[in-house]
Amino acid sequence: MLRLLALVILALAGPVPQVLAQGGAIADISQGTAPDYATWEATARRAEDAIEAGRASNVALEQLREELATWRSTFLSAQSTNQTRIQTLREQIAALGPAPTDGAVEAPEIAERRAALDAQLARLQAPVLSAEESYRRADGLIREIDTIIRERQADELLRLGPSPLNPANWSAGLTAVSGTLRVVTKETTRALDSPILRTELRNGLPAIILYLAAALLLLLRGRRWMEAATMRLSQSKSHRARSVWASLISLGQILLPFIGLLALIKAFSVAGVLGLRGGQIANLIPPAVMIFFFGRWLGGRIFPKVSLRAPLFNLSPERTAEGRWLASGLGLVLALGGLLRQVADFGNFPIEAEVTLGFPLLVLAGILMFRLGQLLLAHVRADAAESEDRVYRNRLAQLAGRGMMAVAVAGPALAAVGYAEAATFFTYPAIGSLGLVGMLAVLQRFVVDVYALLAGDEEGAENALAPVLIILFLSVLALPLLALIWGARVADLTELWARFAEGFVVGDTRISPSDFATFLVVFAIGYTVTRLVQGGLRSTVLPKTKIDAGGQNAIVSGLGYVGIFIAGILAITAAGIDLSSLAIVAGALSVGIGFGLQNIVSNFVSGIILLIERPVSEGDWIEVGGVMGTVRDISVRSTTIETFDRRDVIIPNADLVSGAVTNWTKHNLTGRLILPVGVAYGSDTRKVEQILKEVAESHPIVIVNPPPQVLFMGFGASSLDFEIRVILRDVGFSLSARSEMNHEINRRFAEEGIEIPFAQHDIWLRNPETLAGRAGTPETETPQLSGPRPPSAADVALREPVQDSGADGDGDR
């Protein structure tokens, strides 16, 4: 794992160390010195010969690729030579105008100046063109080498080798192991037989005993000490603090035993009993043991004995303990597999020996992974039965469990058939990927605990944004490590980094990550300055002027748009992006805007018009499209209106510009109120008029100049219709004024005995004697049904009030 971490660091460093190892070629370019093209030509020819022959080993090809990558970086830097001067010459040539065509004669002094500038431009462009050509050549050679190595890796992966189930191959494995043990034993015996070594051993015996005692103590008791310290963690103010300290102390379960292992190896080194082969094996043991310690620690964190918070998996204590054993076992298998592969490399084991010795590890790994997959499926079943809120997470866990079970079966099966490389490729990277995902899960909990401890918000830490962003960032950083686990070469990662650092070309401009960084920094500064100026105007300058609130808002908003636009232009210029190169892209975007974004552009332009002309301002009472309310906000795309029932209605700005808008409070707050009133027939109309006028004049919000008007509008179906027309000081209080005046009118009419009618109908009964006869002697009833006739004197008019669902005479409900 440490070795993989070191490879990631080298990958992120990219080609910088390689460049520094080449004698400072980049530094020469920065000083104006051209690259050594003679040396480059020799290197390029050597690479072309090696690629054409196809007999070089992968190690030799990797070394050759490093040299080519260094040259490629050199040529990329050389392409920016004299760029400022070249741009100046192009502008000078453009200032002379286009060259004459169709036989036209140009002025001699202009023609002479044009020729001189063209010659100077060609001379300055020559190194740039040479660097660009060499860059293309180096890049092509690198791609060819990568293709050769990938094809070799694919062929090795699909190669059918000897089967470990064939008994004829077992002797090769036993012979390789016994041969290695004999070599180590012989080296140790030879060392112990040396008188000089025995003398040194006696002299260093105290140090050896000290190292051995420390090693045994730390290896046997170190982990238990750390577990006990974690379990006996003292109580603190919050359980988040206990979780943080428990996580940090638990790392001692890795460090103390590892220090003990290093002390043990140091004791053998001081004793001098290790020969060449024994020393090689001793150097391989610490990384392998570190992987085992890490797997055991990770299993304890994912399947804890005692947890201060809810565990990651919903399992019983017995299944949780099984998970710890499975994680430790997978760490041991991964450590032994890596150790076996490296011992086989320097021991020159035959392929039959590697396959035979590696097969038991693959079978053991398959059993452990299969059991771990079953644990995940058991967690999914238990968690789904208790809660339905974690469907997506359980689905991922179920997919991972089934994938582990599939790999657990496929790995040993491929190895048994003879595809040992394919089995190793699927099994060990799958274990490493599980460890990486588990580490991210542990880090996620640790980050949440630290955030809760620092922020003092234990309940909101789980849903806070900062921990999520931190884990996302760590997950992105883990992607190169995941690629290395699955067999990616360091050169593949450095190539991706180099491509990213080079950027991309738009027209004649190369845009690199540094250009993006410059753009973001300059734009952020411009945006911040714009907001500061807006805040100063809004809070300090504009309130001291006589500009109304709507005008102040328009000034601040317009300044914001102008400031952001200027910040964008300055950022593009500072980044060195040539806008002329984007002309074609801008033309294509304009077509898209014209067809697909025309509504958005229309609303944007309408918003600018509203801010400049200000037909509607914040705080105005308007009516548009059947919506009536108060303007709360005018943005660049839409306007927010708050209706009288406290609902926000978003109106596109185009509707306010192109449609009919009623602004009740544009210039002032005064407005007219019309109040209809109905009285019963027979009432004294003059008296009614006087009462209504007194009611209108007595209301405090009614303006007396012009005076209120009371008009007798006509004869209604059930009432005599009057109207009160008044001017209010604030039309926003028209509803309350209407209600108060109605209350007062009702009180005054009751005092004066004036009736407020309701709807009535006249019912005429034809032949009323028929009803009387039917009530007395129904058997002698002889109704006259001679058809319609005018009512006679015998007809009785019965006036009976009938409740109507329509409006009353005064128009109120």
mmCIF file of N, CA, C and O in Angstrom, residues 629-689:
data_model
loop_
_atom_site.group_PDB
_atom_site.id
_atom_site.type_symbol
_atom_site.label_atom_id
_atom_site.label_comp_id
_atom_site.label_asym_id
_atom_site.label_seq_id
_atom_site.Cartn_x
_atom_site.Cartn_y
_atom_site.Cartn_z
ATOM 1 N N GLY A 629 -50.575 42.542 -7.261
ATOM 2 C CA GLY A 629 -49.766 42.446 -6.055
ATOM 3 C C GLY A 629 -48.685 43.509 -6.046
ATOM 4 O O GLY A 629 -48.668 44.446 -6.864
ATOM 5 N N THR A 630 -47.739 43.340 -5.123
ATOM 6 C CA THR A 630 -46.655 44.291 -4.924
ATOM 7 C C THR A 630 -45.365 43.732 -5.507
ATOM 8 O O THR A 630 -45.044 42.553 -5.298
ATOM 9 N N VAL A 631 -44.615 44.552 -6.240
ATOM 10 C CA VAL A 631 -43.354 44.135 -6.832
ATOM 11 C C VAL A 631 -42.315 44.009 -5.724
ATOM 12 O O VAL A 631 -42.051 44.955 -4.984
ATOM 13 N N ARG A 632 -41.728 42.807 -5.594
ATOM 14 C CA ARG A 632 -40.725 42.568 -4.568
ATOM 15 C C ARG A 632 -39.313 42.523 -5.118
ATOM 16 O O ARG A 632 -38.371 42.898 -4.428
ATOM 17 N N ASP A 633 -39.138 42.074 -6.345
ATOM 18 C CA ASP A 633 -37.785 41.959 -6.888
ATOM 19 C C ASP A 633 -37.862 41.982 -8.403
ATOM 20 O O ASP A 633 -38.754 41.367 -9.004
ATOM 21 N N ILE A 634 -36.904 42.694 -9.016
ATOM 22 C CA ILE A 634 -36.771 42.737 -10.476
ATOM 23 C C ILE A 634 -35.380 42.221 -10.804
ATOM 24 O O ILE A 634 -34.380 42.884 -10.532
ATOM 25 N N SER A 635 -35.311 41.016 -11.350
ATOM 26 C CA SER A 635 -34.030 40.432 -11.739
ATOM 27 C C SER A 635 -33.864 40.559 -13.236
ATOM 28 O O SER A 635 -34.705 41.137 -13.938
ATOM 29 N N VAL A 636 -32.769 39.992 -13.734
ATOM 30 C CA VAL A 636 -32.469 40.144 -15.146
ATOM 31 C C VAL A 636 -33.379 39.285 -16.013
ATOM 32 O O VAL A 636 -33.520 39.536 -17.201
ATOM 33 N N ARG A 637 -34.026 38.280 -15.446
ATOM 34 C CA ARG A 637 -34.873 37.400 -16.240
ATOM 35 C C ARG A 637 -36.348 37.541 -15.915
ATOM 36 O O ARG A 637 -37.203 37.435 -16.794
ATOM 37 N N SER A 638 -36.679 37.799 -14.655
ATOM 38 C CA SER A 638 -38.080 37.801 -14.261
ATOM 39 C C SER A 638 -38.296 38.804 -13.135
ATOM 40 O O SER A 638 -37.351 39.340 -12.558
ATOM 41 N N THR A 639 -39.575 39.036 -12.846
ATOM 42 C CA THR A 639 -39.977 39.930 -11.770
ATOM 43 C C THR A 639 -40.867 39.164 -10.809
ATOM 44 O O THR A 639 -41.767 38.434 -11.243
ATOM 45 N N THR A 640 -40.598 39.321 -9.521
ATOM 46 C CA THR A 640 -41.365 38.618 -8.492
ATOM 47 C C THR A 640 -42.410 39.558 -7.909
ATOM 48 O O THR A 640 -42.089 40.665 -7.474
ATOM 49 N N ILE A 641 -43.669 39.111 -7.943
ATOM 50 C CA ILE A 641 -44.798 39.879 -7.415
ATOM 51 C C ILE A 641 -45.367 39.117 -6.233
ATOM 52 O O ILE A 641 -45.647 37.917 -6.332
ATOM 53 N N GLU A 642 -45.524 39.813 -5.127
ATOM 54 C CA GLU A 642 -46.152 39.236 -3.946
ATOM 55 C C GLU A 642 -47.619 39.638 -3.921
ATOM 56 O O GLU A 642 -47.952 40.815 -3.821
ATOM 57 N N THR A 643 -48.501 38.657 -4.054
ATOM 58 C CA THR A 643 -49.932 38.933 -4.075
ATOM 59 C C THR A 643 -50.412 39.242 -2.661
ATOM 60 O O THR A 643 -49.675 39.105 -1.688
ATOM 61 N N PHE A 644 -51.681 39.657 -2.559
ATOM 62 C CA PHE A 644 -52.219 40.064 -1.268
ATOM 63 C C PHE A 644 -52.478 38.878 -0.349
ATOM 64 O O PHE A 644 -52.727 39.071 0.836
ATOM 65 N N ASP A 645 -52.439 37.647 -0.885
ATOM 66 C CA ASP A 645 -52.535 36.478 -0.017
ATOM 67 C C ASP A 645 -51.154 35.891 0.274
ATOM 68 O O ASP A 645 -51.016 34.718 0.596
ATOM 69 N N ARG A 646 -50.096 36.734 0.118
ATOM 70 C CA ARG A 646 -48.723 36.405 0.493
ATOM 71 C C ARG A 646 -48.139 35.270 -0.346
ATOM 72 O O ARG A 646 -47.340 34.477 0.124
ATOM 73 N N ARG A 647 -48.481 35.217 -1.582
ATOM 74 C CA ARG A 647 -47.892 34.255 -2.506
ATOM 75 C C ARG A 647 -47.010 34.979 -3.507
ATOM 76 O O ARG A 647 -47.352 36.077 -3.959
ATOM 77 N N ASP A 648 -45.878 34.372 -3.833
ATOM 78 C CA ASP A 648 -44.956 34.950 -4.812
ATOM 79 C C ASP A 648 -45.280 34.414 -6.198
ATOM 80 O O ASP A 648 -45.357 33.197 -6.406
ATOM 81 N N VAL A 649 -45.483 35.331 -7.131
ATOM 82 C CA VAL A 649 -45.755 34.986 -8.523
ATOM 83 C C VAL A 649 -44.599 35.532 -9.366
ATOM 84 O O VAL A 649 -44.279 36.720 -9.290
ATOM 85 N N ILE A 650 -43.957 34.658 -10.139
ATOM 86 C CA ILE A 650 -42.813 35.048 -10.971
ATOM 87 C C ILE A 650 -43.322 35.338 -12.384
ATOM 88 O O ILE A 650 -43.873 34.453 -13.040
ATOM 89 N N ILE A 651 -43.146 36.567 -12.812
ATOM 90 C CA ILE A 651 -43.621 37.023 -14.117
ATOM 91 C C ILE A 651 -42.408 37.236 -15.022
ATOM 92 O O ILE A 651 -41.469 37.942 -14.638
ATOM 93 N N PRO A 652 -42.354 36.631 -16.223
ATOM 94 C CA PRO A 652 -41.254 36.935 -17.149
ATOM 95 C C PRO A 652 -41.233 38.413 -17.497
ATOM 96 O O PRO A 652 -42.284 39.055 -17.656
ATOM 97 N N ASN A 653 -40.034 38.962 -17.596
ATOM 98 C CA ASN A 653 -39.907 40.394 -17.872
ATOM 99 C C ASN A 653 -40.514 40.785 -19.210
ATOM 100 O O ASN A 653 -40.962 41.924 -19.390
ATOM 101 N N ALA A 654 -40.513 39.853 -20.174
ATOM 102 C CA ALA A 654 -41.093 40.166 -21.481
ATOM 103 C C ALA A 654 -42.578 40.492 -21.364
ATOM 104 O O ALA A 654 -43.099 41.332 -22.112
ATOM 105 N N ASP A 655 -43.294 39.874 -20.430
ATOM 106 C CA ASP A 655 -44.715 40.174 -20.245
ATOM 107 C C ASP A 655 -44.922 41.586 -19.716
ATOM 108 O O ASP A 655 -45.924 42.242 -20.038
ATOM 109 N N LEU A 656 -43.993 42.082 -18.912
ATOM 110 C CA LEU A 656 -44.121 43.429 -18.372
ATOM 111 C C LEU A 656 -43.812 44.496 -19.416
ATOM 112 O O LEU A 656 -44.303 45.623 -19.321
ATOM 113 N N VAL A 657 -42.978 44.135 -20.391
ATOM 114 C CA VAL A 657 -42.604 45.125 -21.412
ATOM 115 C C VAL A 657 -43.596 45.132 -22.563
ATOM 116 O O VAL A 657 -43.985 46.189 -23.072
ATOM 117 N N SER A 658 -44.012 43.941 -22.991
ATOM 118 C CA SER A 658 -44.876 43.865 -24.174
ATOM 119 C C SER A 658 -46.359 43.828 -23.836
ATOM 120 O O SER A 658 -47.194 44.082 -24.709
ATOM 121 N N GLY A 659 -46.730 43.504 -22.590
ATOM 122 C CA GLY A 659 -48.142 43.406 -22.234
ATOM 123 C C GLY A 659 -48.652 44.663 -21.556
ATOM 124 O O GLY A 659 -47.924 45.631 -21.313
ATOM 125 N N ALA A 660 -49.971 44.651 -21.258
ATOM 126 C CA ALA A 660 -50.613 45.775 -20.560
ATOM 127 C C ALA A 660 -50.397 45.603 -19.062
ATOM 128 O O ALA A 660 -50.720 44.561 -18.488
ATOM 129 N N VAL A 661 -49.856 46.635 -18.437
ATOM 130 C CA VAL A 661 -49.547 46.609 -17.008
ATOM 131 C C VAL A 661 -50.238 47.809 -16.356
ATOM 132 O O VAL A 661 -50.110 48.938 -16.833
ATOM 133 N N THR A 662 -50.967 47.559 -15.289
ATOM 134 C CA THR A 662 -51.584 48.631 -14.500
ATOM 135 C C THR A 662 -50.739 48.867 -13.261
ATOM 136 O O THR A 662 -50.580 47.966 -12.433
ATOM 137 N N ASN A 663 -50.203 50.066 -13.166
ATOM 138 C CA ASN A 663 -49.394 50.437 -12.016
ATOM 139 C C ASN A 663 -50.195 51.411 -11.160
ATOM 140 O O ASN A 663 -50.360 52.576 -11.502
ATOM 141 N N TRP A 664 -50.681 50.907 -10.020
ATOM 142 C CA TRP A 664 -51.550 51.717 -9.178
ATOM 143 C C TRP A 664 -50.770 52.772 -8.385
ATOM 144 O O TRP A 664 -51.355 53.757 -7.934
ATOM 145 N N THR A 665 -49.522 52.571 -8.196
ATOM 146 C CA THR A 665 -48.750 53.485 -7.337
ATOM 147 C C THR A 665 -47.486 53.951 -8.040
ATOM 148 O O THR A 665 -46.427 54.080 -7.413
ATOM 149 N N LYS A 666 -47.564 54.235 -9.341
ATOM 150 C CA LYS A 666 -46.364 54.624 -10.073
ATOM 151 C C LYS A 666 -45.834 55.975 -9.591
ATOM 152 O O LYS A 666 -44.683 56.100 -9.198
ATOM 153 N N HIS A 667 -46.675 57.026 -9.661
ATOM 154 C CA HIS A 667 -46.214 58.368 -9.317
ATOM 155 C C HIS A 667 -46.556 58.743 -7.884
ATOM 156 O O HIS A 667 -45.856 59.543 -7.262
ATOM 157 N N ASN A 668 -47.718 58.284 -7.354
ATOM 158 C CA ASN A 668 -48.081 58.574 -5.968
ATOM 159 C C ASN A 668 -48.974 57.442 -5.479
ATOM 160 O O ASN A 668 -49.362 56.560 -6.243
ATOM 161 N N LEU A 669 -49.324 57.527 -4.205
ATOM 162 C CA LEU A 669 -50.101 56.459 -3.580
ATOM 163 C C LEU A 669 -51.595 56.739 -3.587
ATOM 164 O O LEU A 669 -52.375 55.885 -3.143
ATOM 165 N N THR A 670 -51.995 57.913 -4.050
ATOM 166 C CA THR A 670 -53.424 58.236 -4.051
ATOM 167 C C THR A 670 -54.145 57.445 -5.117
ATOM 168 O O THR A 670 -53.586 57.136 -6.171
ATOM 169 N N GLY A 671 -55.407 57.137 -4.850
ATOM 170 C CA GLY A 671 -56.222 56.393 -5.808
ATOM 171 C C GLY A 671 -57.688 56.517 -5.461
ATOM 172 O O GLY A 671 -58.062 56.852 -4.318
ATOM 173 N N ARG A 672 -58.543 56.266 -6.437
ATOM 174 C CA ARG A 672 -59.975 56.444 -6.247
ATOM 175 C C ARG A 672 -60.611 55.141 -5.822
ATOM 176 O O ARG A 672 -60.252 54.060 -6.297
ATOM 177 N N LEU A 673 -61.604 55.278 -4.924
ATOM 178 C CA LEU A 673 -62.395 54.145 -4.462
ATOM 179 C C LEU A 673 -63.855 54.396 -4.816
ATOM 180 O O LEU A 673 -64.399 55.458 -4.518
ATOM 181 N N ILE A 674 -64.487 53.445 -5.469
ATOM 182 C CA ILE A 674 -65.907 53.524 -5.826
ATOM 183 C C ILE A 674 -66.655 52.496 -4.982
ATOM 184 O O ILE A 674 -66.354 51.303 -5.051
ATOM 185 N N LEU A 675 -67.620 52.987 -4.190
ATOM 186 C CA LEU A 675 -68.363 52.122 -3.278
ATOM 187 C C LEU A 675 -69.843 52.160 -3.638
ATOM 188 O O LEU A 675 -70.519 53.176 -3.423
ATOM 189 N N PRO A 676 -70.409 51.117 -4.227
ATOM 190 C CA PRO A 676 -71.842 51.093 -4.564
ATOM 191 C C PRO A 676 -72.697 50.811 -3.327
ATOM 192 O O PRO A 676 -72.331 50.000 -2.473
ATOM 193 N N VAL A 677 -73.863 51.515 -3.255
ATOM 194 C CA VAL A 677 -74.795 51.338 -2.132
ATOM 195 C C VAL A 677 -76.219 51.295 -2.701
ATOM 196 O O VAL A 677 -76.557 52.092 -3.582
ATOM 197 N N GLY A 678 -77.033 50.395 -2.205
ATOM 198 C CA GLY A 678 -78.426 50.306 -2.637
ATOM 199 C C GLY A 678 -79.385 50.472 -1.467
ATOM 200 O O GLY A 678 -79.133 49.927 -0.383
ATOM 201 N N VAL A 679 -80.499 51.198 -1.659
ATOM 202 C CA VAL A 679 -81.531 51.385 -0.624
ATOM 203 C C VAL A 679 -82.867 50.951 -1.193
ATOM 204 O O VAL A 679 -83.062 50.866 -2.419
ATOM 205 N N ALA A 680 -83.820 50.728 -0.285
ATOM 206 C CA ALA A 680 -85.133 50.228 -0.704
ATOM 207 C C ALA A 680 -85.930 51.330 -1.402
ATOM 208 O O ALA A 680 -85.733 52.526 -1.152
ATOM 209 N N TYR A 681 -86.807 50.880 -2.304
ATOM 210 C CA TYR A 681 -87.729 51.819 -2.939
ATOM 211 C C TYR A 681 -88.596 52.477 -1.864
ATOM 212 O O TYR A 681 -89.023 51.840 -0.914
ATOM 213 N N GLY A 682 -88.823 53.755 -2.042
ATOM 214 C CA GLY A 682 -89.601 54.527 -1.091
ATOM 215 C C GLY A 682 -88.750 55.325 -0.133
ATOM 216 O O GLY A 682 -89.283 56.106 0.663
ATOM 217 N N SER A 683 -87.411 55.103 -0.145
ATOM 218 C CA SER A 683 -86.521 55.858 0.747
ATOM 219 C C SER A 683 -86.347 57.274 0.227
ATOM 220 O O SER A 683 -86.488 57.553 -0.971
ATOM 221 N N ASP A 684 -86.023 58.217 1.141
ATOM 222 C CA ASP A 684 -85.781 59.614 0.794
ATOM 223 C C ASP A 684 -84.390 59.703 0.176
ATOM 224 O O ASP A 684 -83.360 59.538 0.861
ATOM 225 N N THR A 685 -84.325 59.940 -1.123
ATOM 226 C CA THR A 685 -83.042 59.905 -1.823
ATOM 227 C C THR A 685 -82.124 61.027 -1.368
ATOM 228 O O THR A 685 -80.905 60.859 -1.307
ATOM 229 N N ARG A 686 -82.672 62.195 -1.051
ATOM 230 C CA ARG A 686 -81.835 63.302 -0.603
ATOM 231 C C ARG A 686 -81.218 62.997 0.774
ATOM 232 O O ARG A 686 -80.071 63.329 1.023
ATOM 233 N N LYS A 687 -82.022 62.400 1.604
ATOM 234 C CA LYS A 687 -81.510 62.047 2.920
ATOM 235 C C LYS A 687 -80.412 60.981 2.802
ATOM 236 O O LYS A 687 -79.385 61.034 3.490
ATOM 237 N N VAL A 688 -80.646 60.021 1.903
ATOM 238 C CA VAL A 688 -79.619 58.989 1.673
ATOM 239 C C VAL A 688 -78.342 59.633 1.161
ATOM 240 O O VAL A 688 -77.228 59.299 1.598
ATOM 241 N N GLU A 689 -78.489 60.560 0.244
ATOM 242 C CA GLU A 689 -77.306 61.227 -0.311
ATOM 243 C C GLU A 689 -76.532 61.963 0.774
ATOM 244 O O GLU A 689 -75.295 61.901 0.816
#
